[in-house]
Amino acid sequence: MINQRQMKEYLRLYLVLGSVNCKTDPASVVEEAIRGGVTMVQFREKGRHALKGEAKKELAIRIHSVCRRFKVPLIINDDVDLLLEIDAEGIHIGQEDEPAHEVRARIGDKILGLSVHTPREAELTAAQQVDYLGVGPIYPTTSKEDARQPRGPEMLREIRSIGTPLPMVGIGGISAERAADVIRAGADGLAVISAITGAEDICQATRKLAEAIPVIDRHNS
Ligand SMILES: Cc1ncc(COP(=O)(O)OP(=O)(O)O)c(N)n1
Ligand SMILES: Cc1nc(C(=O)O)sc1CCOP(=O)(O)O
Ligand SMILES: [Mg+2]
């Protein structure tokens, strides 16, 4: 499994995207976003108009080739078979997806991220199986059809207060203006879709997000 220090660095500015989120070629969006400061990418091909089968795999391979060029890890959402086929760096699963211990058995040492929405779910997560937690939605979002009620940055604070040892990323409605509140509440990084994919200038929007992330020394806080 990846060491936590490295994991936290990768989580700092995490772009989640699929073809339905992009106005132009998703692989070009990824390249522009990496140039702007994205530290990890998740391929999340979901929704009624999402690509399937070979077309989905072909896009995943093109995005992976951009990520590889810049040494940025690519995480696949939900689809363990696709992760193994293209040899990406990790997988993100939710509470309703394949159980974490079964996914870990299939992926070996690759990165495994799990969504949690409550302190209880974080408490029940086996820290030996999972590399990071995705906590959301922090704010209202229109990018996930079945998103739960937003709980605000307070949810991150509550999860930190139960002493979870795992790196955490906040997700849901995060913008540059909200970045500092999310990090100060305990997140190691920000995961975003629309704040990057919806921008006219992808690189500039990413830079603005990256610059809004405060550096926090957790030992003194
Ligand atoms: C970083 C990150 N956090 C949470 C999620 C949501 O995962 P999940 O609950 O499985 O929902 P879907 O994304 O599969 O619709 C995520 N994808 N990434
Ligand atoms: C993929 C996803 N997962 C969420 C969760 O709460 O688990 S919210 C979300 C969508 C995030 O998109 P945006 O940055 O555009 O709000
Ligand atoms: Mg899922």
mmCIF file of C-alpha atoms and ligand atoms in Angstrom:
data_model
loop_
_atom_site.group_PDB
_atom_site.id
_atom_site.type_symbol
_atom_site.label_atom_id
_atom_site.label_comp_id
_atom_site.label_asym_id
_atom_site.label_seq_id
_atom_site.Cartn_x
_atom_site.Cartn_y
_atom_site.Cartn_z
ATOM 1 C CA MET A 1 0.000 0.000 0.000
ATOM 2 C CA ILE A 2 1.072 3.586 -0.651
ATOM 3 C CA ASN A 3 2.568 5.527 2.278
ATOM 4 C CA GLN A 4 0.309 8.160 3.821
ATOM 5 C CA ARG A 5 2.629 11.093 3.233
ATOM 6 C CA GLN A 6 2.682 10.399 -0.505
ATOM 7 C CA MET A 7 -1.090 9.779 -0.490
ATOM 8 C CA LYS A 8 -1.739 13.194 1.090
ATOM 9 C CA GLU A 9 0.390 14.878 -1.582
ATOM 10 C CA TYR A 10 -1.581 13.160 -4.340
ATOM 11 C CA LEU A 11 -4.893 14.207 -2.738
ATOM 12 C CA ARG A 12 -4.026 17.899 -2.631
ATOM 13 C CA LEU A 13 -5.911 18.810 -5.823
ATOM 14 C CA TYR A 14 -7.816 15.832 -7.194
ATOM 15 C CA LEU A 15 -9.673 16.177 -10.504
ATOM 16 C CA VAL A 16 -12.659 13.846 -11.003
ATOM 17 C CA LEU A 17 -14.103 13.743 -14.533
ATOM 18 C CA GLY A 18 -15.793 11.829 -17.332
ATOM 19 C CA SER A 19 -16.813 12.714 -20.872
ATOM 20 C CA VAL A 20 -20.199 14.055 -19.716
ATOM 21 C CA ASN A 21 -18.470 16.723 -17.600
ATOM 22 C CA CYS A 22 -16.310 18.109 -20.413
ATOM 23 C CA LYS A 23 -16.967 20.712 -23.106
ATOM 24 C CA THR A 24 -13.866 19.586 -25.039
ATOM 25 C CA ASP A 25 -11.799 16.376 -25.280
ATOM 26 C CA PRO A 26 -11.455 15.013 -21.695
ATOM 27 C CA ALA A 27 -7.817 14.022 -22.299
ATOM 28 C CA SER A 28 -7.005 17.653 -23.209
ATOM 29 C CA VAL A 29 -8.911 18.846 -20.125
ATOM 30 C CA VAL A 30 -6.752 16.511 -18.029
ATOM 31 C CA GLU A 31 -3.551 17.833 -19.621
ATOM 32 C CA GLU A 32 -4.522 21.477 -19.056
ATOM 33 C CA ALA A 33 -5.560 20.731 -15.460
ATOM 34 C CA ILE A 34 -2.284 18.956 -14.723
ATOM 35 C CA ARG A 35 -0.394 21.950 -16.128
ATOM 36 C CA GLY A 36 -2.445 24.091 -13.726
ATOM 37 C CA GLY A 37 -1.551 21.990 -10.677
ATOM 38 C CA VAL A 38 -3.810 18.913 -10.426
ATOM 39 C CA THR A 39 -2.063 16.192 -8.400
ATOM 40 C CA MET A 40 -4.318 13.176 -9.063
ATOM 41 C CA VAL A 41 -7.074 12.329 -11.582
ATOM 42 C CA GLN A 42 -10.149 10.101 -11.334
ATOM 43 C CA PHE A 43 -11.847 8.773 -14.480
ATOM 44 C CA ARG A 44 -15.572 8.712 -13.557
ATOM 45 C CA GLU A 45 -17.555 7.781 -16.660
ATOM 46 C CA LYS A 46 -21.115 7.894 -15.331
ATOM 47 C CA GLY A 47 -24.619 8.951 -16.318
ATOM 48 C CA ARG A 48 -27.144 8.381 -19.111
ATOM 49 C CA HIS A 49 -24.817 9.685 -21.840
ATOM 50 C CA ALA A 50 -21.650 8.018 -20.541
ATOM 51 C CA LEU A 51 -19.405 6.013 -22.862
ATOM 52 C CA LYS A 52 -19.524 2.232 -22.533
ATOM 53 C CA GLY A 53 -17.389 -0.772 -23.514
ATOM 54 C CA GLU A 54 -14.527 -0.153 -25.943
ATOM 55 C CA ALA A 55 -15.216 3.601 -26.222
ATOM 56 C CA LYS A 56 -14.934 3.961 -22.434
ATOM 57 C CA LYS A 57 -11.739 1.900 -22.382
ATOM 58 C CA GLU A 58 -10.228 3.867 -25.270
ATOM 59 C CA LEU A 59 -10.827 7.170 -23.445
ATOM 60 C CA ALA A 60 -9.420 5.747 -20.200
ATOM 61 C CA ILE A 61 -6.253 4.717 -22.057
ATOM 62 C CA ARG A 62 -5.849 8.193 -23.593
ATOM 63 C CA ILE A 63 -6.326 9.895 -20.218
ATOM 64 C CA HIS A 64 -3.901 7.436 -18.625
ATOM 65 C CA SER A 65 -1.287 8.202 -21.228
ATOM 66 C CA VAL A 66 -1.511 11.946 -20.401
ATOM 67 C CA CYS A 67 -1.306 11.192 -16.656
ATOM 68 C CA ARG A 68 1.716 8.936 -17.159
ATOM 69 C CA ARG A 69 3.536 11.621 -19.140
ATOM 70 C CA PHE A 70 3.235 13.960 -16.134
ATOM 71 C CA LYS A 71 3.660 11.197 -13.475
ATOM 72 C CA VAL A 72 0.186 11.916 -12.052
ATOM 73 C CA PRO A 73 -1.728 8.849 -10.759
ATOM 74 C CA LEU A 74 -4.980 7.862 -12.483
ATOM 75 C CA ILE A 75 -7.775 6.446 -10.322
ATOM 76 C CA ILE A 76 -10.716 4.609 -11.923
ATOM 77 C CA ASN A 77 -14.191 5.103 -10.454
ATOM 78 C CA ASP A 78 -16.101 1.896 -9.586
ATOM 79 C CA ASP A 79 -14.781 -0.309 -12.429
ATOM 80 C CA VAL A 80 -12.144 -2.727 -11.083
ATOM 81 C CA ASP A 81 -12.009 -4.664 -14.379
ATOM 82 C CA LEU A 82 -11.112 -1.474 -16.274
ATOM 83 C CA LEU A 83 -8.453 -0.574 -13.706
ATOM 84 C CA LEU A 84 -6.815 -3.992 -14.150
ATOM 85 C CA GLU A 85 -7.143 -3.927 -17.962
ATOM 86 C CA ILE A 86 -5.385 -0.577 -18.367
ATOM 87 C CA ASP A 87 -3.097 -0.972 -15.333
ATOM 88 C CA ALA A 88 -4.081 2.389 -13.801
ATOM 89 C CA GLU A 89 -2.813 3.399 -10.360
ATOM 90 C CA GLY A 90 -5.993 2.911 -8.312
ATOM 91 C CA ILE A 91 -9.740 2.641 -7.802
ATOM 92 C CA HIS A 92 -12.384 4.695 -5.995
ATOM 93 C CA ILE A 93 -15.441 2.884 -4.609
ATOM 94 C CA GLY A 94 -18.522 3.952 -2.641
ATOM 95 C CA GLN A 95 -20.513 2.421 0.196
ATOM 96 C CA GLU A 96 -22.846 0.738 -2.341
ATOM 97 C CA ASP A 97 -20.037 -0.667 -4.535
ATOM 98 C CA GLU A 98 -18.019 -3.916 -4.208
ATOM 99 C CA PRO A 99 -16.790 -4.252 -0.565
ATOM 100 C CA ALA A 100 -13.337 -2.788 0.140
ATOM 101 C CA HIS A 101 -11.775 -6.087 1.302
ATOM 102 C CA GLU A 102 -12.845 -7.819 -1.944
ATOM 103 C CA VAL A 103 -11.509 -4.949 -4.055
ATOM 104 C CA ARG A 104 -8.204 -4.989 -2.103
ATOM 105 C CA ALA A 105 -7.850 -8.721 -2.790
ATOM 106 C CA ARG A 106 -8.169 -8.022 -6.537
ATOM 107 C CA ILE A 107 -5.941 -4.944 -6.842
ATOM 108 C CA GLY A 108 -2.934 -5.801 -4.660
ATOM 109 C CA ASP A 109 -0.969 -2.680 -3.700
ATOM 110 C CA LYS A 110 -2.769 -0.224 -5.973
ATOM 111 C CA ILE A 111 -4.473 2.835 -4.442
ATOM 112 C CA LEU A 112 -7.932 2.212 -2.954
ATOM 113 C CA GLY A 113 -10.221 5.167 -2.090
ATOM 114 C CA LEU A 114 -13.566 4.803 -0.318
ATOM 115 C CA SER A 115 -16.455 7.305 0.003
ATOM 116 C CA VAL A 116 -17.777 8.002 3.488
ATOM 117 C CA HIS A 117 -20.598 10.314 4.489
ATOM 118 C CA THR A 118 -20.661 10.008 8.280
ATOM 119 C CA PRO A 119 -18.209 9.543 11.184
ATOM 120 C CA ARG A 120 -19.749 6.075 11.699
ATOM 121 C CA GLU A 121 -18.838 4.985 8.154
ATOM 122 C CA ALA A 122 -15.296 6.289 8.701
ATOM 123 C CA GLU A 123 -15.078 4.391 11.994
ATOM 124 C CA LEU A 124 -16.172 1.148 10.285
ATOM 125 C CA THR A 125 -13.536 1.499 7.550
ATOM 126 C CA ALA A 126 -10.653 -0.904 7.923
ATOM 127 C CA ALA A 127 -7.617 1.367 7.704
ATOM 128 C CA GLN A 128 -5.472 -1.613 6.635
ATOM 129 C CA GLN A 129 -7.557 -2.041 3.460
ATOM 130 C CA VAL A 130 -8.132 1.543 2.315
ATOM 131 C CA ASP A 131 -5.633 4.289 1.329
ATOM 132 C CA TYR A 132 -7.864 7.370 1.556
ATOM 133 C CA LEU A 133 -11.415 8.534 2.308
ATOM 134 C CA GLY A 134 -13.545 10.698 0.011
ATOM 135 C CA VAL A 135 -15.849 12.725 2.262
ATOM 136 C CA GLY A 136 -18.923 14.392 0.762
ATOM 137 C CA PRO A 137 -20.930 16.110 -0.285
ATOM 138 C CA ILE A 138 -19.506 19.049 1.627
ATOM 139 C CA TYR A 139 -21.586 21.606 -0.315
ATOM 140 C CA PRO A 140 -24.538 21.226 -2.731
ATOM 141 C CA THR A 141 -23.520 19.675 -6.048
ATOM 142 C CA THR A 142 -25.183 19.199 -9.428
ATOM 143 C CA SER A 143 -22.474 16.838 -10.688
ATOM 144 C CA LYS A 144 -23.739 13.678 -8.922
ATOM 145 C CA GLU A 145 -27.368 12.649 -9.485
ATOM 146 C CA ASP A 146 -27.714 10.582 -6.310
ATOM 147 C CA ALA A 147 -25.685 12.861 -4.004
ATOM 148 C CA ARG A 148 -26.720 12.926 -0.357
ATOM 149 C CA GLN A 149 -27.568 16.014 1.700
ATOM 150 C CA PRO A 150 -24.533 18.328 2.028
ATOM 151 C CA ARG A 151 -23.186 18.455 5.581
ATOM 152 C CA GLY A 152 -20.681 21.323 5.309
ATOM 153 C CA PRO A 153 -16.991 21.302 6.341
ATOM 154 C CA GLU A 154 -18.189 20.342 9.846
ATOM 155 C CA MET A 155 -18.468 16.741 8.636
ATOM 156 C CA LEU A 156 -14.697 16.671 8.017
ATOM 157 C CA ARG A 157 -14.085 18.053 11.504
ATOM 158 C CA GLU A 158 -16.322 15.369 13.030
ATOM 159 C CA ILE A 159 -14.545 12.591 11.143
ATOM 160 C CA ARG A 160 -11.131 13.940 12.175
ATOM 161 C CA SER A 161 -12.315 14.128 15.798
ATOM 162 C CA ILE A 162 -12.977 10.360 15.969
ATOM 163 C CA GLY A 163 -9.288 9.900 15.199
ATOM 164 C CA THR A 164 -9.374 8.253 11.785
ATOM 165 C CA PRO A 165 -5.766 7.760 10.681
ATOM 166 C CA LEU A 166 -6.597 7.836 6.961
ATOM 167 C CA PRO A 167 -5.853 10.690 4.547
ATOM 168 C CA MET A 168 -9.094 12.487 3.584
ATOM 169 C CA VAL A 169 -10.277 14.493 0.596
ATOM 170 C CA GLY A 170 -13.400 16.679 0.612
ATOM 171 C CA ILE A 171 -15.774 16.541 -2.381
ATOM 172 C CA GLY A 172 -18.988 18.231 -3.506
ATOM 173 C CA GLY A 173 -19.505 21.853 -4.580
ATOM 174 C CA ILE A 174 -15.940 22.900 -3.788
ATOM 175 C CA SER A 175 -14.685 26.143 -5.347
ATOM 176 C CA ALA A 176 -11.564 28.282 -4.859
ATOM 177 C CA GLU A 177 -13.553 30.503 -2.460
ATOM 178 C CA ARG A 178 -14.416 27.463 -0.292
ATOM 179 C CA ALA A 179 -11.033 25.726 -0.477
ATOM 180 C CA ALA A 180 -9.543 27.135 2.724
ATOM 181 C CA ASP A 181 -12.594 26.196 4.844
ATOM 182 C CA VAL A 182 -12.432 22.599 3.593
ATOM 183 C CA ILE A 183 -8.721 22.231 4.352
ATOM 184 C CA ARG A 184 -8.967 23.975 7.741
ATOM 185 C CA ALA A 185 -11.773 21.549 8.694
ATOM 186 C CA GLY A 186 -9.342 18.637 8.296
ATOM 187 C CA ALA A 187 -9.179 17.605 4.642
ATOM 188 C CA ASP A 188 -5.777 16.843 3.119
ATOM 189 C CA GLY A 189 -7.055 17.954 -0.251
ATOM 190 C CA LEU A 190 -9.909 18.949 -2.527
ATOM 191 C CA ALA A 191 -11.700 16.767 -5.093
ATOM 192 C CA VAL A 192 -13.555 18.720 -7.771
ATOM 193 C CA ILE A 193 -15.456 18.225 -11.001
ATOM 194 C CA SER A 194 -17.231 21.402 -12.130
ATOM 195 C CA ALA A 195 -14.837 23.973 -10.660
ATOM 196 C CA ILE A 196 -12.332 22.730 -13.260
ATOM 197 C CA THR A 197 -14.311 21.070 -16.079
ATOM 198 C CA GLY A 198 -16.875 23.926 -16.230
ATOM 199 C CA ALA A 199 -14.247 26.637 -16.597
ATOM 200 C CA GLU A 200 -13.545 28.461 -19.861
ATOM 201 C CA ASP A 201 -9.808 28.368 -19.094
ATOM 202 C CA ILE A 202 -9.051 25.001 -17.473
ATOM 203 C CA CYS A 203 -5.428 25.745 -16.626
ATOM 204 C CA GLN A 204 -6.171 29.117 -15.069
ATOM 205 C CA ALA A 205 -9.142 27.789 -13.029
ATOM 206 C CA THR A 206 -6.960 24.957 -11.724
ATOM 207 C CA ARG A 207 -4.188 27.389 -10.791
ATOM 208 C CA LYS A 208 -6.691 29.514 -8.871
ATOM 209 C CA LEU A 209 -7.830 26.430 -6.901
ATOM 210 C CA ALA A 210 -4.252 25.322 -6.248
ATOM 211 C CA GLU A 211 -3.317 28.784 -4.961
ATOM 212 C CA ALA A 212 -6.362 28.820 -2.633
ATOM 213 C CA ILE A 213 -5.224 25.690 -0.754
ATOM 214 C CA PRO A 214 -3.555 26.752 2.507
ATOM 215 C CA VAL A 215 -0.510 24.881 3.774
ATOM 216 C CA ILE A 216 -1.360 23.522 7.216
ATOM 217 C CA ASP A 217 1.028 22.032 9.725
ATOM 218 C CA ARG A 218 -1.243 19.467 11.396
ATOM 219 C CA HIS A 219 1.261 18.940 14.237
ATOM 220 C CA ASN A 220 0.589 22.455 15.516
ATOM 221 C CA SER A 221 -3.170 22.554 14.953
HETATM 222 C C1 LIG B 1 -12.831 11.397 -4.252
HETATM 223 C C2 LIG B 1 -14.205 10.857 -4.379
HETATM 224 N N1 LIG B 1 -15.011 10.880 -3.307
HETATM 225 C C3 LIG B 1 -16.266 10.404 -3.400
HETATM 226 C C4 LIG B 1 -16.729 9.882 -4.586
HETATM 227 C C5 LIG B 1 -18.122 9.302 -4.708
HETATM 228 O O1 LIG B 1 -18.065 7.880 -4.881
HETATM 229 P P1 LIG B 1 -19.442 7.036 -4.844
HETATM 230 O O2 LIG B 1 -20.112 7.308 -3.564
HETATM 231 O O3 LIG B 1 -19.128 5.630 -5.175
HETATM 232 O O4 LIG B 1 -20.288 7.670 -6.023
HETATM 233 P P2 LIG B 1 -19.953 7.656 -7.583
HETATM 234 O O5 LIG B 1 -18.828 8.600 -7.834
HETATM 235 O O6 LIG B 1 -19.564 6.261 -7.975
HETATM 236 O O7 LIG B 1 -21.214 8.108 -8.236
HETATM 237 C C6 LIG B 1 -15.858 9.872 -5.689
HETATM 238 N N2 LIG B 1 -16.240 9.372 -6.888
HETATM 239 N N3 LIG B 1 -14.604 10.355 -5.555
HETATM 240 C C1 LIG B 2 -18.485 12.518 -7.545
HETATM 241 C C2 LIG B 2 -19.064 13.125 -6.335
HETATM 242 N N1 LIG B 2 -19.149 12.439 -5.159
HETATM 243 C C3 LIG B 2 -19.727 13.145 -4.192
HETATM 244 C C4 LIG B 2 -19.982 12.627 -2.827
HETATM 245 O O1 LIG B 2 -20.625 13.323 -2.036
HETATM 246 O O2 LIG B 2 -19.550 11.510 -2.550
HETATM 247 S S1 LIG B 2 -20.135 14.710 -4.674
HETATM 248 C C5 LIG B 2 -19.551 14.417 -6.228
HETATM 249 C C6 LIG B 2 -19.588 15.422 -7.323
HETATM 250 C C7 LIG B 2 -18.578 16.550 -7.144
HETATM 251 O O3 LIG B 2 -18.671 17.420 -8.223
HETATM 252 P P1 LIG B 2 -18.571 19.020 -8.067
HETATM 253 O O4 LIG B 2 -17.168 19.320 -7.697
HETATM 254 O O5 LIG B 2 -18.905 19.519 -9.444
HETATM 255 O O6 LIG B 2 -19.594 19.432 -7.071
HETATM 256 MG MG MG B 3 -19.112 4.520 -6.839
#
